[in-house]
Amino acid sequence: MNVSTNPWIWFMGIGMLSLYSFIYKENPIYRLFEHIYVGASVGYTFVTAYGNIIDQAWTPLTTEGKLNLLVPIILGLMLYTRYFKPIAWISRWPMSFLMGLGIGVSTYGLLESQLIAQSKAAMMPLFVKSSEGALLLGRSINNIIMILGVLGVLFYFFFSVEHKGPVRRMASLGRMVMMITFGVAFGNVVMGRISLLLGTISDIFGTWLGII
Amino acid sequence: MKRGVPLLIVFVVGFVMLTTYFIKNPTLGQARTLLNNWGVIVTAFSVGLASVNILRIHSARIANRRSGWINSVALILTMFIFIVVGIYSRHNPDNKAAAQLFSNLFDYAYSPFSATMYAMIAFYVASASYRAFRMRSFEATLLLTAALLVMLGNAPIAEQIWDKFPVIGNWLLNVVNTTGQRGIAIGVAIGGFATSLRILLGFDRGHLGYGE
């Protein structure tokens, strides 16, 4: 056992153990470190945002004379008018700017990478043959599952007709496909979190306590 | 001024951004880069707004001595330590001690606490899966079986038990999961496009908030 003598590592270890104590029960020491974590997150994000303002607005404005950067600076400052009730409505202007920008960027992304690209990818041959003309059974079954599955999911979200008869059967197929999809996502999340858990256990028992 | 101008800003910015993607023109390309840069700057200012909000909420809690006010002191203190050290080390790059202090704050407070908070979700995911399994429905069983197979497919020990676990896990991931994600992506794209159009044309005004 080789316990660390570094006070930073002690702070890290005590903090991590305190946060893990929530698994047993909510307690004051957990709440204290939870608040420290929130403070650290806010502080770190603030420093990053400050760096963006200095690098992308203030420095080019003052050293290169890029006067167009006054526009986002003024828009940014307008956000703070919400603290003054009589002129709080001015903060809607920068919010609207961000909203318009977000819509412009995301709409194209939605159409290009999701709707068109995914629809194109879903258009695949039902029966796949090799260059010699032999039927590739495995790939054909996969393609049939994928085409029927996508149609099923789309039917599940299609509310313009009542879900009965063949529509109901397709919708329930879609629901089953979605359940498996959520299961896969769930499994991946668990695996990801467990790898994080192993990292933190290594920090506590290795870096701090020197047991492993 | 209070509602008309914000709606006009959303429309103009959104329309210009969308146009830059569909019409290939150097001037429009420059306009897109300019608007994107402005967006980064305004977003950075909005981070400051969020920090001020947190400061206001927790200062009020301290001033009124509400329960847990000591946690608010810890939050504000941590936040200020990060901000002061971060900004100081940014403006004094030659000061190695300040840079090391900020690096330590990140490495021994922000980063490990962040990993711990996310790792803790593994426990709640496990408890949620247990509750889902108790529902004994066909869909819940499908979800959990898929999750289990994906986890087994990723775990090295599972391959020692049965060498087909990774094959099944990969098939679920690449075929059924892709199918479900594709169907959902197409649905989300259609819904997102409709919502974007509603905001762009001013039918959806939730971003303006309530009041005059």
PDB file of C-alpha atoms in Angstrom, chain A residues 6 8-9 11-12 15-16 19-20 22-23 28 30-47 49-57 68-69 71-73 75-77 79-80 82-83 89 92-101 103-108 110-111 114-115 118-119 121-122 124 142 145-147 149-150 153-154 157 175-191 193-194 196-197 200 203, chain B residues 1-3 5-6 9-10 13-14 17-18 21-22 34-49 51-54 56 58 61 71-72 74-75 78-79 82-83 86-87 90-91 101-102 104-106 108-110 112-125 129 138-139 142-144 146-147 150-151 154 171-186 189-190 192-193 196 199-200 207-208 210-212:
ATOM      1  CA  ASN A   6      -0.186  14.847  -2.889  1.00  0.00           C
ATOM      2  CA  TRP A   8      -4.596  17.443  -4.810  1.00  0.00           C
ATOM      3  CA  ILE A   9      -4.953  13.667  -5.081  1.00  0.00           C
ATOM      4  CA  PHE A  11      -8.962  16.210  -2.551  1.00  0.00           C
ATOM      5  CA  MET A  12      -9.813  14.213  -5.681  1.00  0.00           C
ATOM      6  CA  GLY A  15     -14.447  14.182  -3.521  1.00  0.00           C
ATOM      7  CA  MET A  16     -15.008  11.040  -5.587  1.00  0.00           C
ATOM      8  CA  LEU A  19     -20.004  11.689  -4.667  1.00  0.00           C
ATOM      9  CA  TYR A  20     -20.251   7.873  -4.697  1.00  0.00           C
ATOM     10  CA  PHE A  22     -25.047   9.054  -2.933  1.00  0.00           C
ATOM     11  CA  ILE A  23     -25.490   5.460  -4.138  1.00  0.00           C
ATOM     12  CA  PRO A  28     -24.667  16.419   3.398  1.00  0.00           C
ATOM     13  CA  TYR A  30     -22.482  14.402  -1.130  1.00  0.00           C
ATOM     14  CA  ARG A  31     -24.422  17.651  -1.492  1.00  0.00           C
ATOM     15  CA  LEU A  32     -21.319  19.695  -0.648  1.00  0.00           C
ATOM     16  CA  PHE A  33     -19.205  18.030  -3.337  1.00  0.00           C
ATOM     17  CA  GLU A  34     -22.101  18.113  -5.782  1.00  0.00           C
ATOM     18  CA  HIS A  35     -22.164  21.908  -5.384  1.00  0.00           C
ATOM     19  CA  ILE A  36     -18.370  22.073  -5.717  1.00  0.00           C
ATOM     20  CA  TYR A  37     -18.689  20.101  -8.958  1.00  0.00           C
ATOM     21  CA  VAL A  38     -21.384  22.460 -10.287  1.00  0.00           C
ATOM     22  CA  GLY A  39     -19.226  25.461  -9.327  1.00  0.00           C
ATOM     23  CA  ALA A  40     -16.225  23.924 -11.083  1.00  0.00           C
ATOM     24  CA  SER A  41     -18.307  23.216 -14.219  1.00  0.00           C
ATOM     25  CA  VAL A  42     -19.708  26.742 -14.344  1.00  0.00           C
ATOM     26  CA  GLY A  43     -16.278  28.280 -13.694  1.00  0.00           C
ATOM     27  CA  TYR A  44     -14.563  26.161 -16.333  1.00  0.00           C
ATOM     28  CA  THR A  45     -17.286  26.854 -18.937  1.00  0.00           C
ATOM     29  CA  PHE A  46     -17.078  30.569 -18.126  1.00  0.00           C
ATOM     30  CA  VAL A  47     -13.305  30.604 -18.668  1.00  0.00           C
ATOM     31  CA  ALA A  49     -16.440  31.266 -23.114  1.00  0.00           C
ATOM     32  CA  TYR A  50     -14.262  34.191 -21.979  1.00  0.00           C
ATOM     33  CA  GLY A  51     -11.427  32.788 -24.102  1.00  0.00           C
ATOM     34  CA  ASN A  52     -13.777  32.635 -27.116  1.00  0.00           C
ATOM     35  CA  ILE A  53     -14.801  36.270 -26.646  1.00  0.00           C
ATOM     36  CA  ILE A  54     -11.169  37.414 -26.318  1.00  0.00           C
ATOM     37  CA  ASP A  55      -9.862  35.309 -29.231  1.00  0.00           C
ATOM     38  CA  GLN A  56     -12.719  35.697 -31.671  1.00  0.00           C
ATOM     39  CA  ALA A  57     -14.100  39.137 -30.862  1.00  0.00           C
ATOM     40  CA  ASN A  68     -18.122  43.971 -37.941  1.00  0.00           C
ATOM     41  CA  LEU A  69     -17.374  42.168 -34.663  1.00  0.00           C
ATOM     42  CA  VAL A  71     -22.390  43.457 -33.984  1.00  0.00           C
ATOM     43  CA  PRO A  72     -22.075  40.151 -32.023  1.00  0.00           C
ATOM     44  CA  ILE A  73     -20.545  41.993 -29.051  1.00  0.00           C
ATOM     45  CA  LEU A  75     -25.926  41.432 -29.437  1.00  0.00           C
ATOM     46  CA  GLY A  76     -24.177  39.541 -26.625  1.00  0.00           C
ATOM     47  CA  LEU A  77     -24.450  42.496 -24.269  1.00  0.00           C
ATOM     48  CA  LEU A  79     -28.755  39.484 -23.592  1.00  0.00           C
ATOM     49  CA  TYR A  80     -28.126  41.092 -20.198  1.00  0.00           C
ATOM     50  CA  ARG A  82     -33.269  40.859 -19.231  1.00  0.00           C
ATOM     51  CA  TYR A  83     -32.151  41.923 -15.755  1.00  0.00           C
ATOM     52  CA  TRP A  89     -37.625  42.721 -24.333  1.00  0.00           C
ATOM     53  CA  ARG A  92     -35.159  38.784 -27.516  1.00  0.00           C
ATOM     54  CA  TRP A  93     -33.057  40.150 -30.379  1.00  0.00           C
ATOM     55  CA  PRO A  94     -29.870  38.154 -29.669  1.00  0.00           C
ATOM     56  CA  MET A  95     -32.011  35.119 -28.758  1.00  0.00           C
ATOM     57  CA  SER A  96     -33.721  35.432 -32.135  1.00  0.00           C
ATOM     58  CA  PHE A  97     -30.348  35.721 -33.834  1.00  0.00           C
ATOM     59  CA  LEU A  98     -29.200  32.477 -32.191  1.00  0.00           C
ATOM     60  CA  MET A  99     -32.531  30.838 -33.029  1.00  0.00           C
ATOM     61  CA  GLY A 100     -32.310  31.842 -36.699  1.00  0.00           C
ATOM     62  CA  LEU A 101     -28.694  30.691 -36.913  1.00  0.00           C
ATOM     63  CA  ILE A 103     -32.463  26.785 -37.588  1.00  0.00           C
ATOM     64  CA  GLY A 104     -30.367  27.598 -40.660  1.00  0.00           C
ATOM     65  CA  VAL A 105     -27.607  25.207 -39.685  1.00  0.00           C
ATOM     66  CA  SER A 106     -29.768  22.399 -38.309  1.00  0.00           C
ATOM     67  CA  THR A 107     -32.421  22.400 -41.071  1.00  0.00           C
ATOM     68  CA  TYR A 108     -29.808  21.733 -43.732  1.00  0.00           C
ATOM     69  CA  LEU A 110     -31.557  17.427 -40.913  1.00  0.00           C
ATOM     70  CA  LEU A 111     -32.414  17.320 -44.594  1.00  0.00           C
ATOM     71  CA  GLN A 114     -30.744  12.484 -41.875  1.00  0.00           C
ATOM     72  CA  LEU A 115     -33.677  12.581 -44.261  1.00  0.00           C
ATOM     73  CA  GLN A 118     -30.867   7.807 -44.464  1.00  0.00           C
ATOM     74  CA  SER A 119     -33.629   7.374 -47.061  1.00  0.00           C
ATOM     75  CA  ALA A 121     -29.274   4.167 -47.420  1.00  0.00           C
ATOM     76  CA  ALA A 122     -32.611   2.412 -46.813  1.00  0.00           C
ATOM     77  CA  MET A 124     -31.205  -1.467 -50.850  1.00  0.00           C
ATOM     78  CA  ASN A 142     -30.439  -8.636 -43.329  1.00  0.00           C
ATOM     79  CA  ILE A 145     -35.124  -7.034 -42.059  1.00  0.00           C
ATOM     80  CA  MET A 146     -33.713  -3.523 -42.530  1.00  0.00           C
ATOM     81  CA  ILE A 147     -36.259  -2.443 -45.143  1.00  0.00           C
ATOM     82  CA  GLY A 149     -37.895  -2.522 -39.984  1.00  0.00           C
ATOM     83  CA  VAL A 150     -37.506   1.045 -41.282  1.00  0.00           C
ATOM     84  CA  VAL A 153     -40.788   2.360 -37.460  1.00  0.00           C
ATOM     85  CA  LEU A 154     -42.187   4.939 -39.899  1.00  0.00           C
ATOM     86  CA  PHE A 157     -45.089   7.262 -36.060  1.00  0.00           C
ATOM     87  CA  ARG A 175     -42.180  -1.063 -32.061  1.00  0.00           C
ATOM     88  CA  MET A 176     -40.253  -4.310 -31.671  1.00  0.00           C
ATOM     89  CA  VAL A 177     -37.386  -2.951 -33.792  1.00  0.00           C
ATOM     90  CA  MET A 178     -37.326   0.205 -31.679  1.00  0.00           C
ATOM     91  CA  MET A 179     -37.269  -1.813 -28.455  1.00  0.00           C
ATOM     92  CA  ILE A 180     -34.211  -3.719 -29.683  1.00  0.00           C
ATOM     93  CA  THR A 181     -32.634  -0.405 -30.771  1.00  0.00           C
ATOM     94  CA  PHE A 182     -33.244   1.069 -27.317  1.00  0.00           C
ATOM     95  CA  GLY A 183     -31.853  -2.119 -25.784  1.00  0.00           C
ATOM     96  CA  VAL A 184     -28.666  -1.789 -27.856  1.00  0.00           C
ATOM     97  CA  ALA A 185     -28.361   1.892 -26.882  1.00  0.00           C
ATOM     98  CA  PHE A 186     -28.977   0.900 -23.259  1.00  0.00           C
ATOM     99  CA  GLY A 187     -26.260  -1.763 -23.426  1.00  0.00           C
ATOM    100  CA  ASN A 188     -23.803   0.705 -24.956  1.00  0.00           C
ATOM    101  CA  VAL A 189     -24.584   3.299 -22.273  1.00  0.00           C
ATOM    102  CA  VAL A 190     -24.016   0.719 -19.529  1.00  0.00           C
ATOM    103  CA  MET A 191     -20.697  -0.321 -21.098  1.00  0.00           C
ATOM    104  CA  ARG A 193     -20.540   4.127 -17.818  1.00  0.00           C
ATOM    105  CA  ILE A 194     -18.824   0.996 -16.525  1.00  0.00           C
ATOM    106  CA  LEU A 196     -15.872   5.396 -16.557  1.00  0.00           C
ATOM    107  CA  LEU A 197     -16.558   3.621 -13.260  1.00  0.00           C
ATOM    108  CA  THR A 200     -12.645   6.289 -11.191  1.00  0.00           C
ATOM    109  CA  ASP A 203      -8.077   6.671  -9.440  1.00  0.00           C
TER     110      ASP A 203
ATOM    111  CA  MET B   1     -40.121  46.369 -31.999  1.00  0.00           C
ATOM    112  CA  LYS B   2     -40.869  43.969 -29.173  1.00  0.00           C
ATOM    113  CA  ARG B   3     -42.158  41.013 -31.200  1.00  0.00           C
ATOM    114  CA  VAL B   5     -38.198  42.671 -34.972  1.00  0.00           C
ATOM    115  CA  PRO B   6     -37.235  39.387 -33.233  1.00  0.00           C
ATOM    116  CA  ILE B   9     -34.319  38.528 -37.219  1.00  0.00           C
ATOM    117  CA  VAL B  10     -35.159  34.805 -36.993  1.00  0.00           C
ATOM    118  CA  VAL B  13     -30.800  34.993 -40.325  1.00  0.00           C
ATOM    119  CA  GLY B  14     -32.395  31.561 -40.827  1.00  0.00           C
ATOM    120  CA  MET B  17     -28.090  30.611 -43.560  1.00  0.00           C
ATOM    121  CA  LEU B  18     -30.284  28.154 -45.467  1.00  0.00           C
ATOM    122  CA  TYR B  21     -26.161  25.915 -48.291  1.00  0.00           C
ATOM    123  CA  PHE B  22     -28.285  25.670 -51.412  1.00  0.00           C
ATOM    124  CA  LEU B  34     -19.341  35.483 -40.659  1.00  0.00           C
ATOM    125  CA  LEU B  35     -22.713  34.514 -39.170  1.00  0.00           C
ATOM    126  CA  ASN B  36     -21.231  31.337 -37.670  1.00  0.00           C
ATOM    127  CA  ASN B  37     -18.433  33.375 -36.027  1.00  0.00           C
ATOM    128  CA  TRP B  38     -20.974  35.842 -34.688  1.00  0.00           C
ATOM    129  CA  GLY B  39     -22.975  32.899 -33.323  1.00  0.00           C
ATOM    130  CA  VAL B  40     -19.938  31.607 -31.392  1.00  0.00           C
ATOM    131  CA  ILE B  41     -19.431  35.062 -29.839  1.00  0.00           C
ATOM    132  CA  VAL B  42     -23.101  35.581 -28.879  1.00  0.00           C
ATOM    133  CA  THR B  43     -23.202  32.041 -27.437  1.00  0.00           C
ATOM    134  CA  ALA B  44     -20.116  32.863 -25.344  1.00  0.00           C
ATOM    135  CA  PHE B  45     -21.926  35.896 -23.954  1.00  0.00           C
ATOM    136  CA  SER B  46     -24.925  33.685 -23.128  1.00  0.00           C
ATOM    137  CA  VAL B  47     -22.644  31.483 -20.974  1.00  0.00           C
ATOM    138  CA  GLY B  48     -21.917  34.593 -18.917  1.00  0.00           C
ATOM    139  CA  LEU B  49     -25.657  35.123 -18.567  1.00  0.00           C
ATOM    140  CA  SER B  51     -23.229  32.138 -14.744  1.00  0.00           C
ATOM    141  CA  VAL B  52     -24.846  35.370 -13.530  1.00  0.00           C
ATOM    142  CA  ASN B  53     -28.145  33.484 -13.066  1.00  0.00           C
ATOM    143  CA  ILE B  54     -26.448  30.813 -10.943  1.00  0.00           C
ATOM    144  CA  ARG B  56     -28.000  35.337  -8.310  1.00  0.00           C
ATOM    145  CA  HIS B  58     -27.094  31.054  -4.809  1.00  0.00           C
ATOM    146  CA  ARG B  61     -29.878  31.466  -0.827  1.00  0.00           C
ATOM    147  CA  ASN B  71     -23.238  24.454  -0.118  1.00  0.00           C
ATOM    148  CA  SER B  72     -24.007  27.616  -2.065  1.00  0.00           C
ATOM    149  CA  ALA B  74     -18.848  26.275  -1.696  1.00  0.00           C
ATOM    150  CA  LEU B  75     -20.358  26.552  -5.194  1.00  0.00           C
ATOM    151  CA  THR B  78     -15.266  27.116  -6.476  1.00  0.00           C
ATOM    152  CA  MET B  79     -16.751  29.043  -9.385  1.00  0.00           C
ATOM    153  CA  PHE B  82     -11.862  28.648 -11.465  1.00  0.00           C
ATOM    154  CA  ILE B  83     -12.752  31.989 -13.094  1.00  0.00           C
ATOM    155  CA  GLY B  86      -8.404  30.695 -15.478  1.00  0.00           C
ATOM    156  CA  ILE B  87      -8.550  34.330 -16.584  1.00  0.00           C
ATOM    157  CA  ARG B  90      -4.801  33.284 -19.733  1.00  0.00           C
ATOM    158  CA  HIS B  91      -3.534  36.849 -19.521  1.00  0.00           C
ATOM    159  CA  LEU B 101      -2.838  25.678 -10.644  1.00  0.00           C
ATOM    160  CA  PHE B 102      -5.503  25.843 -13.347  1.00  0.00           C
ATOM    161  CA  ASN B 104      -4.533  20.961 -11.254  1.00  0.00           C
ATOM    162  CA  LEU B 105      -8.042  22.371 -10.768  1.00  0.00           C
ATOM    163  CA  PHE B 106      -9.069  20.727 -14.011  1.00  0.00           C
ATOM    164  CA  TYR B 108      -8.081  16.880  -9.784  1.00  0.00           C
ATOM    165  CA  ALA B 109     -11.498  18.533  -9.421  1.00  0.00           C
ATOM    166  CA  TYR B 110     -13.476  19.098 -12.610  1.00  0.00           C
ATOM    167  CA  PRO B 112     -12.600  13.300 -11.916  1.00  0.00           C
ATOM    168  CA  PHE B 113     -15.842  14.672 -10.413  1.00  0.00           C
ATOM    169  CA  SER B 114     -17.363  14.804 -13.862  1.00  0.00           C
ATOM    170  CA  ALA B 115     -16.340  11.181 -14.521  1.00  0.00           C
ATOM    171  CA  THR B 116     -17.756  10.133 -11.113  1.00  0.00           C
ATOM    172  CA  MET B 117     -21.118  11.797 -11.751  1.00  0.00           C
ATOM    173  CA  TYR B 118     -21.426  10.054 -15.119  1.00  0.00           C
ATOM    174  CA  ALA B 119     -20.166   6.727 -13.749  1.00  0.00           C
ATOM    175  CA  MET B 120     -22.830   6.817 -11.026  1.00  0.00           C
ATOM    176  CA  ILE B 121     -25.449   6.619 -13.763  1.00  0.00           C
ATOM    177  CA  ALA B 122     -24.329   2.989 -14.294  1.00  0.00           C
ATOM    178  CA  PHE B 123     -25.908   2.108 -10.923  1.00  0.00           C
ATOM    179  CA  TYR B 124     -29.158   3.863 -11.759  1.00  0.00           C
ATOM    180  CA  VAL B 125     -29.240   2.256 -15.190  1.00  0.00           C
ATOM    181  CA  SER B 129     -33.248  -2.287 -15.902  1.00  0.00           C
ATOM    182  CA  PHE B 138     -42.756  -8.625 -24.129  1.00  0.00           C
ATOM    183  CA  GLU B 139     -41.212  -5.270 -25.115  1.00  0.00           C
ATOM    184  CA  LEU B 142     -36.894  -7.659 -25.855  1.00  0.00           C
ATOM    185  CA  LEU B 143     -35.139  -4.484 -24.715  1.00  0.00           C
ATOM    186  CA  LEU B 144     -33.248  -6.160 -21.908  1.00  0.00           C
ATOM    187  CA  ALA B 146     -30.847  -6.941 -26.659  1.00  0.00           C
ATOM    188  CA  ALA B 147     -28.978  -4.919 -24.004  1.00  0.00           C
ATOM    189  CA  VAL B 150     -24.713  -6.292 -26.682  1.00  0.00           C
ATOM    190  CA  MET B 151     -22.986  -6.152 -23.293  1.00  0.00           C
ATOM    191  CA  ASN B 154     -18.427  -6.443 -25.816  1.00  0.00           C
ATOM    192  CA  TRP B 171     -25.479  -8.305 -35.712  1.00  0.00           C
ATOM    193  CA  LEU B 172     -27.816  -6.529 -33.305  1.00  0.00           C
ATOM    194  CA  LEU B 173     -25.641  -3.421 -33.459  1.00  0.00           C
ATOM    195  CA  ASN B 174     -25.156  -3.322 -37.225  1.00  0.00           C
ATOM    196  CA  VAL B 175     -28.486  -4.597 -38.520  1.00  0.00           C
ATOM    197  CA  VAL B 176     -31.375  -4.158 -36.058  1.00  0.00           C
ATOM    198  CA  ASN B 177     -29.938  -1.099 -34.317  1.00  0.00           C
ATOM    199  CA  THR B 178     -29.142   0.594 -37.642  1.00  0.00           C
ATOM    200  CA  THR B 179     -32.688  -0.147 -38.815  1.00  0.00           C
ATOM    201  CA  GLY B 180     -34.277   1.401 -35.714  1.00  0.00           C
ATOM    202  CA  GLN B 181     -31.929   4.400 -35.696  1.00  0.00           C
ATOM    203  CA  ARG B 182     -32.623   4.979 -39.396  1.00  0.00           C
ATOM    204  CA  GLY B 183     -36.393   4.930 -38.949  1.00  0.00           C
ATOM    205  CA  ILE B 184     -36.161   7.251 -35.946  1.00  0.00           C
ATOM    206  CA  ALA B 185     -33.709   9.579 -37.785  1.00  0.00           C
ATOM    207  CA  ILE B 186     -36.082   9.908 -40.752  1.00  0.00           C
ATOM    208  CA  ALA B 189     -35.798  14.860 -39.639  1.00  0.00           C
ATOM    209  CA  ILE B 190     -39.367  15.275 -40.884  1.00  0.00           C
ATOM    210  CA  GLY B 192     -37.490  18.819 -37.086  1.00  0.00           C
ATOM    211  CA  PHE B 193     -37.943  20.286 -40.557  1.00  0.00           C
ATOM    212  CA  SER B 196     -37.916  24.705 -38.112  1.00  0.00           C
ATOM    213  CA  ILE B 199     -40.256  28.947 -36.183  1.00  0.00           C
ATOM    214  CA  LEU B 200     -38.775  30.482 -39.320  1.00  0.00           C
ATOM    215  CA  HIS B 207     -38.471  31.412 -27.985  1.00  0.00           C
ATOM    216  CA  LEU B 208     -39.792  34.948 -27.475  1.00  0.00           C
ATOM    217  CA  TYR B 210     -44.204  35.294 -22.448  1.00  0.00           C
ATOM    218  CA  GLY B 211     -45.313  38.809 -21.708  1.00  0.00           C
ATOM    219  CA  GLU B 212     -45.329  41.818 -23.973  1.00  0.00           C
TER     220      GLU B 212
END
